[in-house]
Short mmCIF file of C-alpha atoms and ligand atoms in Angstrom, two decimals:
data_model
loop_
_atom_site.label_atom_id
_atom_site.label_comp_id
_atom_site.label_asym_id
_atom_site.label_seq_id
_atom_site.Cartn_x
_atom_site.Cartn_y
_atom_site.Cartn_z
CA MET A 1 1.95 -11.25 -21.49
CA ARG A 2 0.15 -11.89 -18.22
CA ALA A 3 -2.41 -9.48 -16.79
CA LEU A 4 -5.04 -9.40 -14.05
CA VAL A 5 -8.31 -9.09 -15.95
CA VAL A 6 -11.92 -8.54 -14.95
CA ARG A 7 -13.65 -10.29 -17.86
CA SER A 8 -17.10 -9.36 -16.64
CA PRO A 9 -18.44 -8.41 -13.21
CA HIS A 10 -17.26 -10.84 -10.46
CA ASP A 11 -15.02 -12.73 -12.91
CA VAL A 12 -11.39 -11.77 -12.24
CA ALA A 13 -8.42 -13.92 -13.24
CA LEU A 14 -4.80 -13.89 -14.30
CA GLU A 15 -4.85 -14.16 -18.08
CA THR A 16 -2.42 -14.30 -20.94
CA LEU A 17 -3.07 -11.45 -23.36
CA ALA A 18 -1.49 -10.36 -26.62
CA GLU A 19 1.40 -7.91 -26.22
CA PRO A 20 0.08 -4.36 -26.43
CA ILE A 21 1.09 -2.40 -29.52
CA THR A 22 2.14 1.24 -29.26
CA GLY A 23 0.33 3.72 -31.46
CA ASP A 24 1.25 7.30 -32.34
CA ASP A 25 2.32 9.34 -29.32
CA GLU A 26 2.33 6.27 -27.08
CA VAL A 27 5.10 4.46 -25.24
CA LEU A 28 5.49 0.99 -23.76
CA VAL A 29 6.07 0.63 -20.02
CA ALA A 30 6.81 -2.45 -17.91
CA PRO A 31 5.02 -1.99 -14.57
CA LEU A 32 7.26 -2.74 -11.56
CA LEU A 33 4.84 -2.38 -8.70
CA ALA A 34 1.08 -1.76 -8.60
CA GLY A 35 -1.17 -0.91 -5.68
CA MET A 36 -4.71 -2.18 -5.29
CA CYS A 37 -7.49 -0.36 -3.49
CA GLY A 38 -11.19 -0.52 -2.67
CA THR A 39 -11.99 0.94 -6.06
CA ASP A 40 -10.54 -2.20 -7.66
CA LEU A 41 -13.01 -4.24 -5.62
CA GLU A 42 -15.81 -1.99 -6.89
CA LEU A 43 -14.56 -2.60 -10.43
CA ILE A 44 -14.55 -6.37 -9.82
CA ASP A 45 -17.99 -6.26 -8.21
CA ALA A 46 -19.42 -3.76 -10.73
CA SER A 47 -20.69 -1.58 -7.90
CA ILE A 48 -19.08 1.46 -9.54
CA ASP A 49 -21.14 3.77 -11.75
CA PRO A 50 -21.12 1.97 -15.15
CA ALA A 51 -20.36 5.27 -16.88
CA TYR A 52 -16.82 5.03 -15.46
CA VAL A 53 -15.78 1.54 -16.48
CA HIS A 54 -15.37 -0.60 -19.56
CA TYR A 55 -15.16 -4.43 -19.40
CA PRO A 56 -13.19 -6.57 -20.03
CA LEU A 57 -10.70 -4.59 -17.98
CA THR A 58 -7.10 -5.10 -16.92
CA LEU A 59 -6.93 -3.73 -13.36
CA GLY A 60 -4.27 -1.36 -12.05
CA HIS A 61 -4.47 2.42 -11.65
CA GLU A 62 -1.84 2.95 -8.91
CA TRP A 63 1.58 2.02 -10.24
CA VAL A 64 5.18 2.72 -11.11
CA GLY A 65 7.02 1.19 -14.03
CA GLN A 66 10.10 1.16 -16.21
CA VAL A 67 9.71 2.86 -19.56
CA LEU A 68 10.76 0.74 -22.56
CA ASP A 69 10.87 3.65 -25.05
CA ASP A 70 12.44 7.10 -24.95
CA VAL A 71 10.24 10.00 -23.89
CA PRO A 72 12.10 13.03 -25.29
CA GLY A 73 12.75 15.67 -22.66
CA VAL A 74 11.29 13.51 -19.89
CA ALA A 75 12.74 10.03 -19.61
CA SER A 76 15.04 7.59 -21.39
CA HIS A 77 14.57 3.89 -22.04
CA GLY A 78 14.94 2.08 -18.72
CA ASP A 79 14.02 5.02 -16.46
CA ARG A 80 11.44 4.54 -13.78
CA VAL A 81 8.26 6.44 -14.46
CA VAL A 82 4.76 7.11 -13.24
CA VAL A 83 1.94 7.98 -15.62
CA GLU A 84 -1.14 10.13 -15.08
CA GLY A 85 -4.07 7.74 -15.22
CA VAL A 86 -6.74 10.31 -16.01
CA ILE A 87 -6.28 11.01 -19.71
CA PRO A 88 -7.40 14.52 -20.60
CA CYS A 89 -8.30 15.43 -24.16
CA GLY A 90 -6.63 18.82 -23.75
CA ASP A 91 -9.23 20.66 -25.85
CA CYS A 92 -12.53 20.71 -23.95
CA ASP A 93 -13.67 23.61 -21.76
CA GLU A 94 -12.69 21.73 -18.58
CA CYS A 95 -9.21 20.88 -19.83
CA LEU A 96 -8.69 24.48 -20.95
CA ILE A 97 -9.26 25.75 -17.39
CA GLY A 98 -6.99 23.08 -15.91
CA ALA A 99 -9.82 20.91 -14.58
CA THR A 100 -8.42 17.92 -16.43
CA ASN A 101 -10.06 15.59 -13.91
CA ARG A 102 -13.41 16.68 -15.37
CA CYS A 103 -12.43 16.30 -19.02
CA THR A 104 -15.67 15.80 -20.92
CA ILE A 105 -14.24 12.65 -22.50
CA TYR A 106 -13.69 10.47 -19.44
CA ASP A 107 -10.84 8.04 -20.05
CA GLU A 108 -8.73 6.52 -17.27
CA ILE A 109 -6.08 3.81 -17.05
CA GLY A 110 -7.49 0.87 -15.12
CA PHE A 111 -11.11 2.00 -15.61
CA THR A 112 -11.97 2.59 -19.26
CA ARG A 113 -8.66 1.31 -20.67
CA ALA A 114 -6.17 -1.39 -19.70
CA GLY A 115 -4.49 -0.92 -16.34
CA ALA A 116 -1.05 -1.74 -15.04
CA ILE A 117 -1.43 -5.05 -13.20
CA ALA A 118 0.14 -6.54 -16.28
CA GLU A 119 3.61 -7.22 -17.59
CA ARG A 120 3.37 -4.41 -20.15
CA ILE A 121 1.13 -1.39 -20.71
CA VAL A 122 0.87 1.21 -23.46
CA VAL A 123 0.38 4.81 -22.29
CA PRO A 124 0.20 8.28 -23.84
CA ARG A 125 3.72 9.73 -24.01
CA ARG A 126 2.57 13.19 -22.82
CA LEU A 127 1.41 11.83 -19.44
CA VAL A 128 4.71 10.17 -18.45
CA HIS A 129 6.68 11.56 -15.47
CA ARG A 130 10.19 10.43 -14.59
CA ILE A 131 10.97 9.26 -11.07
CA ASP A 132 14.42 10.32 -9.87
CA GLU A 133 17.07 7.69 -9.18
CA SER A 134 17.03 8.83 -5.56
CA ALA A 135 13.29 8.16 -5.14
CA ASN A 136 12.01 4.84 -3.90
CA VAL A 137 9.65 2.67 -5.99
CA ASP A 138 7.63 1.96 -2.83
CA ASP A 139 6.99 5.69 -2.43
CA ALA A 140 6.30 6.22 -6.14
CA VAL A 141 3.59 3.53 -6.22
CA LEU A 142 1.56 5.75 -3.90
CA ILE A 143 1.73 8.83 -6.15
CA GLU A 144 -1.69 8.19 -7.72
CA PRO A 145 -3.66 7.96 -4.45
CA MET A 146 -1.63 10.88 -3.05
CA ALA A 147 -2.58 12.94 -6.11
CA VAL A 148 -6.26 12.19 -5.39
CA VAL A 149 -5.86 13.46 -1.82
CA TRP A 150 -3.64 16.38 -2.83
CA ARG A 151 -6.15 17.65 -5.38
CA ALA A 152 -8.90 17.62 -2.74
CA LEU A 153 -6.72 19.46 -0.21
CA THR A 154 -5.49 22.10 -2.65
CA ARG A 155 -8.72 22.80 -4.53
CA PHE A 156 -9.52 25.66 -2.15
CA SER A 157 -6.95 27.17 0.14
CA LEU A 158 -6.88 25.74 3.65
CA ARG A 159 -5.87 27.94 6.55
CA ASP A 160 -3.36 26.92 9.22
CA ASN A 161 -4.30 25.59 12.62
CA LEU A 162 -7.39 23.62 11.65
CA ASN A 163 -8.88 20.89 13.79
CA VAL A 164 -9.07 18.00 11.36
CA ALA A 165 -10.98 14.73 11.48
CA VAL A 166 -10.37 11.99 8.94
CA VAL A 167 -13.15 9.40 8.72
CA GLY A 168 -11.82 6.04 7.59
CA ASP A 169 -8.70 3.98 8.20
CA GLY A 170 -7.83 2.67 4.74
CA THR A 171 -4.97 3.94 2.63
CA VAL A 172 -6.72 7.05 1.35
CA ALA A 173 -7.65 8.03 4.91
CA LEU A 174 -4.10 7.43 6.11
CA LEU A 175 -2.67 9.39 3.18
CA ALA A 176 -5.13 12.19 3.96
CA ALA A 177 -3.87 12.29 7.57
CA HIS A 178 -0.31 12.34 6.23
CA LEU A 179 -0.77 15.03 3.57
CA VAL A 180 -2.97 17.34 5.63
CA ARG A 181 0.00 17.80 7.98
CA ARG A 182 1.53 19.98 5.28
CA PHE A 183 -1.18 22.56 6.08
CA ARG A 184 0.01 22.90 9.70
CA PRO A 185 -3.16 21.67 11.42
CA ALA A 186 -3.75 22.14 15.15
CA ARG A 187 -4.79 18.51 15.51
CA VAL A 188 -5.55 15.51 13.30
CA VAL A 189 -7.89 12.79 14.56
CA VAL A 190 -8.40 9.63 12.51
CA VAL A 191 -11.79 8.03 13.14
CA GLY A 192 -11.35 4.41 12.11
CA ARG A 193 -13.10 1.11 12.42
CA ARG A 194 -10.25 -1.32 13.06
CA ALA A 195 -8.20 -0.82 16.24
CA ALA A 196 -5.28 -2.52 14.44
CA GLN A 197 -4.91 0.54 12.19
CA ALA A 198 -3.81 2.76 15.10
CA SER A 199 -0.08 2.29 14.54
CA LEU A 200 -0.34 3.15 10.83
CA ALA A 201 -2.47 6.21 11.61
CA ARG A 202 0.11 7.47 14.10
CA ALA A 203 2.93 6.81 11.61
CA ALA A 204 0.94 8.80 9.05
CA GLY A 205 0.84 11.78 11.36
CA ALA A 206 -2.43 11.46 13.26
CA ASP A 207 -2.38 12.92 16.78
CA GLU A 208 -5.14 10.54 17.80
CA PHE A 209 -6.74 7.39 16.46
CA VAL A 210 -10.22 6.53 17.73
CA THR A 211 -12.82 3.95 16.82
CA ASP A 212 -15.72 5.68 18.58
CA PRO A 213 -17.01 9.04 17.34
CA PRO A 214 -14.82 11.75 18.90
CA GLN A 215 -16.19 14.52 21.09
CA GLY A 216 -16.43 18.01 19.68
CA ARG A 217 -16.65 19.36 16.19
CA PHE A 218 -13.99 19.90 13.54
CA ASP A 219 -13.04 22.64 11.07
CA LEU A 220 -12.13 20.20 8.35
CA VAL A 221 -13.60 16.72 8.00
CA ILE A 222 -12.23 14.39 5.34
CA GLU A 223 -14.46 11.41 4.50
CA ALA A 224 -12.25 8.65 3.14
CA ALA A 225 -14.13 5.45 3.98
CA GLY A 226 -16.58 5.61 1.09
CA THR A 227 -19.83 4.35 2.58
CA GLY A 228 -23.15 6.02 3.25
CA PRO A 229 -22.81 5.74 7.06
CA SER A 230 -19.25 7.10 6.95
CA ALA A 231 -20.42 10.10 4.92
CA SER A 232 -23.13 10.69 7.53
CA SER A 233 -20.54 10.41 10.31
CA ALA A 234 -18.32 12.92 8.53
CA LEU A 235 -21.17 15.44 8.26
CA ALA A 236 -22.00 14.95 11.94
CA LEU A 237 -18.44 15.93 12.90
CA ALA A 238 -18.55 19.24 11.04
CA GLY A 239 -18.46 22.35 13.22
CA ARG A 240 -19.72 25.80 12.23
CA GLY A 241 -17.93 27.05 9.15
CA ALA A 242 -16.45 23.63 8.50
CA THR A 243 -15.48 22.14 5.19
CA VAL A 244 -16.37 18.49 4.60
CA ILE A 245 -14.35 16.85 1.84
CA LEU A 246 -15.83 13.68 0.37
CA LEU A 247 -12.97 11.55 -0.97
CA GLY A 248 -14.35 8.04 -0.49
CA LEU A 249 -16.42 6.55 -3.27
CA PRO A 250 -19.59 4.83 -1.99
CA ALA A 251 -21.28 2.25 -4.18
CA HIS A 252 -23.33 3.77 -6.99
CA GLY A 253 -26.86 4.52 -5.78
CA THR A 254 -25.94 5.12 -2.11
CA ILE A 255 -28.30 7.69 -0.54
CA ILE A 256 -27.92 9.39 2.85
CA ASP A 257 -30.12 11.69 4.96
CA LEU A 258 -29.05 15.32 5.27
CA ALA A 259 -30.45 18.13 7.36
CA PRO A 260 -30.22 21.11 4.98
CA ASP A 261 -31.06 23.61 7.73
CA ASP A 262 -27.99 22.45 9.67
CA LEU A 263 -25.84 22.99 6.60
CA VAL A 264 -27.21 26.53 6.23
CA ASN A 265 -27.19 27.44 9.92
CA ASN A 266 -23.68 26.07 10.35
CA ASP A 267 -22.32 27.61 7.15
CA ILE A 268 -20.97 24.26 5.95
CA VAL A 269 -19.10 23.63 2.73
CA ILE A 270 -19.41 20.11 1.31
CA GLN A 271 -16.82 19.40 -1.33
CA GLY A 272 -16.74 16.31 -3.47
CA SER A 273 -13.45 15.72 -5.23
CA PHE A 274 -12.99 13.55 -8.28
CA ALA A 275 -9.61 11.99 -9.07
CA TYR A 276 -6.80 14.50 -9.68
CA THR A 277 -5.81 17.19 -12.10
CA SER A 278 -2.68 17.07 -14.20
CA GLN A 279 -1.31 19.83 -11.99
CA SER A 280 -1.93 18.00 -8.70
CA PHE A 281 -0.36 14.80 -10.08
CA THR A 282 2.69 16.79 -11.24
CA GLU A 283 3.04 18.48 -7.84
CA VAL A 284 3.02 15.14 -6.04
CA VAL A 285 5.64 13.70 -8.42
CA GLU A 286 7.86 16.73 -7.72
CA GLN A 287 7.51 16.27 -3.97
CA VAL A 288 8.35 12.56 -4.18
CA ASN A 289 11.39 13.35 -6.36
CA LEU A 290 12.51 15.96 -3.80
CA GLY A 291 12.18 13.42 -1.00
CA ASN A 292 9.47 15.45 0.75
CA LEU A 293 6.84 12.73 0.50
CA ALA A 294 7.81 9.19 1.52
CA PRO A 295 4.62 7.27 2.34
CA SER A 296 6.03 3.76 1.74
CA PHE A 297 5.54 2.91 5.43
CA LEU A 298 1.91 2.38 4.43
CA ILE A 299 2.73 -0.73 2.38
CA THR A 300 1.87 -3.72 4.56
CA HIS A 301 0.96 -6.45 2.08
CA ARG A 302 3.01 -7.47 -0.95
CA TYR A 303 2.15 -10.24 -3.43
CA SER A 304 3.45 -11.61 -6.72
CA LEU A 305 1.19 -11.45 -9.77
CA GLU A 306 0.55 -15.19 -9.36
CA ARG A 307 -0.89 -14.45 -5.93
CA ALA A 308 -3.18 -11.62 -7.06
CA ASN A 309 -6.17 -13.48 -5.61
CA ASP A 310 -4.57 -13.32 -2.17
CA ALA A 311 -4.09 -9.59 -2.66
CA ILE A 312 -7.80 -9.28 -3.47
CA GLY A 313 -8.57 -11.36 -0.36
CA ALA A 314 -6.46 -9.05 1.82
CA LEU A 315 -8.33 -6.06 0.38
CA ARG A 316 -11.64 -7.69 1.15
CA GLY A 317 -10.61 -7.95 4.78
CA ASP A 318 -9.06 -11.38 4.89
CA VAL A 319 -6.48 -10.32 7.49
CA ALA A 320 -6.17 -11.10 11.20
CA ASP A 321 -8.09 -8.76 13.52
CA ASP A 322 -4.89 -7.46 15.09
CA GLU A 323 -2.98 -7.08 11.81
CA PRO A 324 -2.57 -3.55 10.44
CA ARG A 325 -3.57 -3.31 6.80
CA GLY A 326 -2.19 -0.47 4.74
CA LYS A 327 -1.49 -0.53 1.05
CA VAL A 328 -1.70 -3.87 -0.73
CA VAL A 329 0.75 -4.07 -3.64
CA ILE A 330 1.54 -6.50 -6.42
CA THR A 331 5.14 -6.92 -7.56
CA LEU A 332 5.35 -7.34 -11.31
CA THR A 333 9.02 -8.01 -11.89
ZN1 ZN B 401 -7.04 3.38 -6.08
ZN1 ZN B 402 -10.85 17.52 -22.02
#
């Protein structure tokens, strides 16, 4: 079968691999559609913390597929499914308190084990979720990044009527603007870099899209650009009592300046958020199946597996200045 493989850092290619073989408690899935994101570039470039990756690696951690085995009580052969990518052991102290994203044995599809930009993938049966007939594959492919955002937004309870700033204009930022609307904010401002992203930000639910730092301070700042300067910008937008959620993943080793007295005087909470818990993934699947979350408007670039290099180019910024760039996806069948 064909798969998009990072053999070693900077060496990514479409390869022919042996068919994967299912072991105990595993099922075979044929991916239908897979999203790519900035994290895939970090995996290609090896700028991610080496503790979180294993090469050679088949890419693909955002995806929807068609299950080729029965999953008793969940899905039948041929059903469309999504699969939790973070694989919890179920036994460690973190798993036992529901913090499956912090399982002491880190294992994740598309990071430490083969991902879904491939014609077939083997996954643990217990992590499979069925997608209803009524749900759209284009919405389902965004479940994984939505789960990342949803976990960050639901980790601590958010009050209504917040003034929200989202720093970044990539898919995670746009999904953050979209999902934070469910907490009835007073206002959502997306602080982006590319003016061409304005239409997507508005479609996502932003009240304003700006490319210069906005005036005033915010109650909730969500950093979703994943660079040192964007993290600094996010902290600078925090008002007294604000929460700053760090969702973006800067390159390993990034360091920024902080003024600790400002954090104390302004009573600031800084919250990192890693991946998603089993519960947050399940909640997002339920909402997609109910038709309450339909983010497919964010898909702007679609490529066949043969054109995966063009998808990588689009992610790296190889798009016209005035062209909106949302989610980049690869069609597998
Ligand atoms: Zn991703
Ligand atoms: Zn565990």
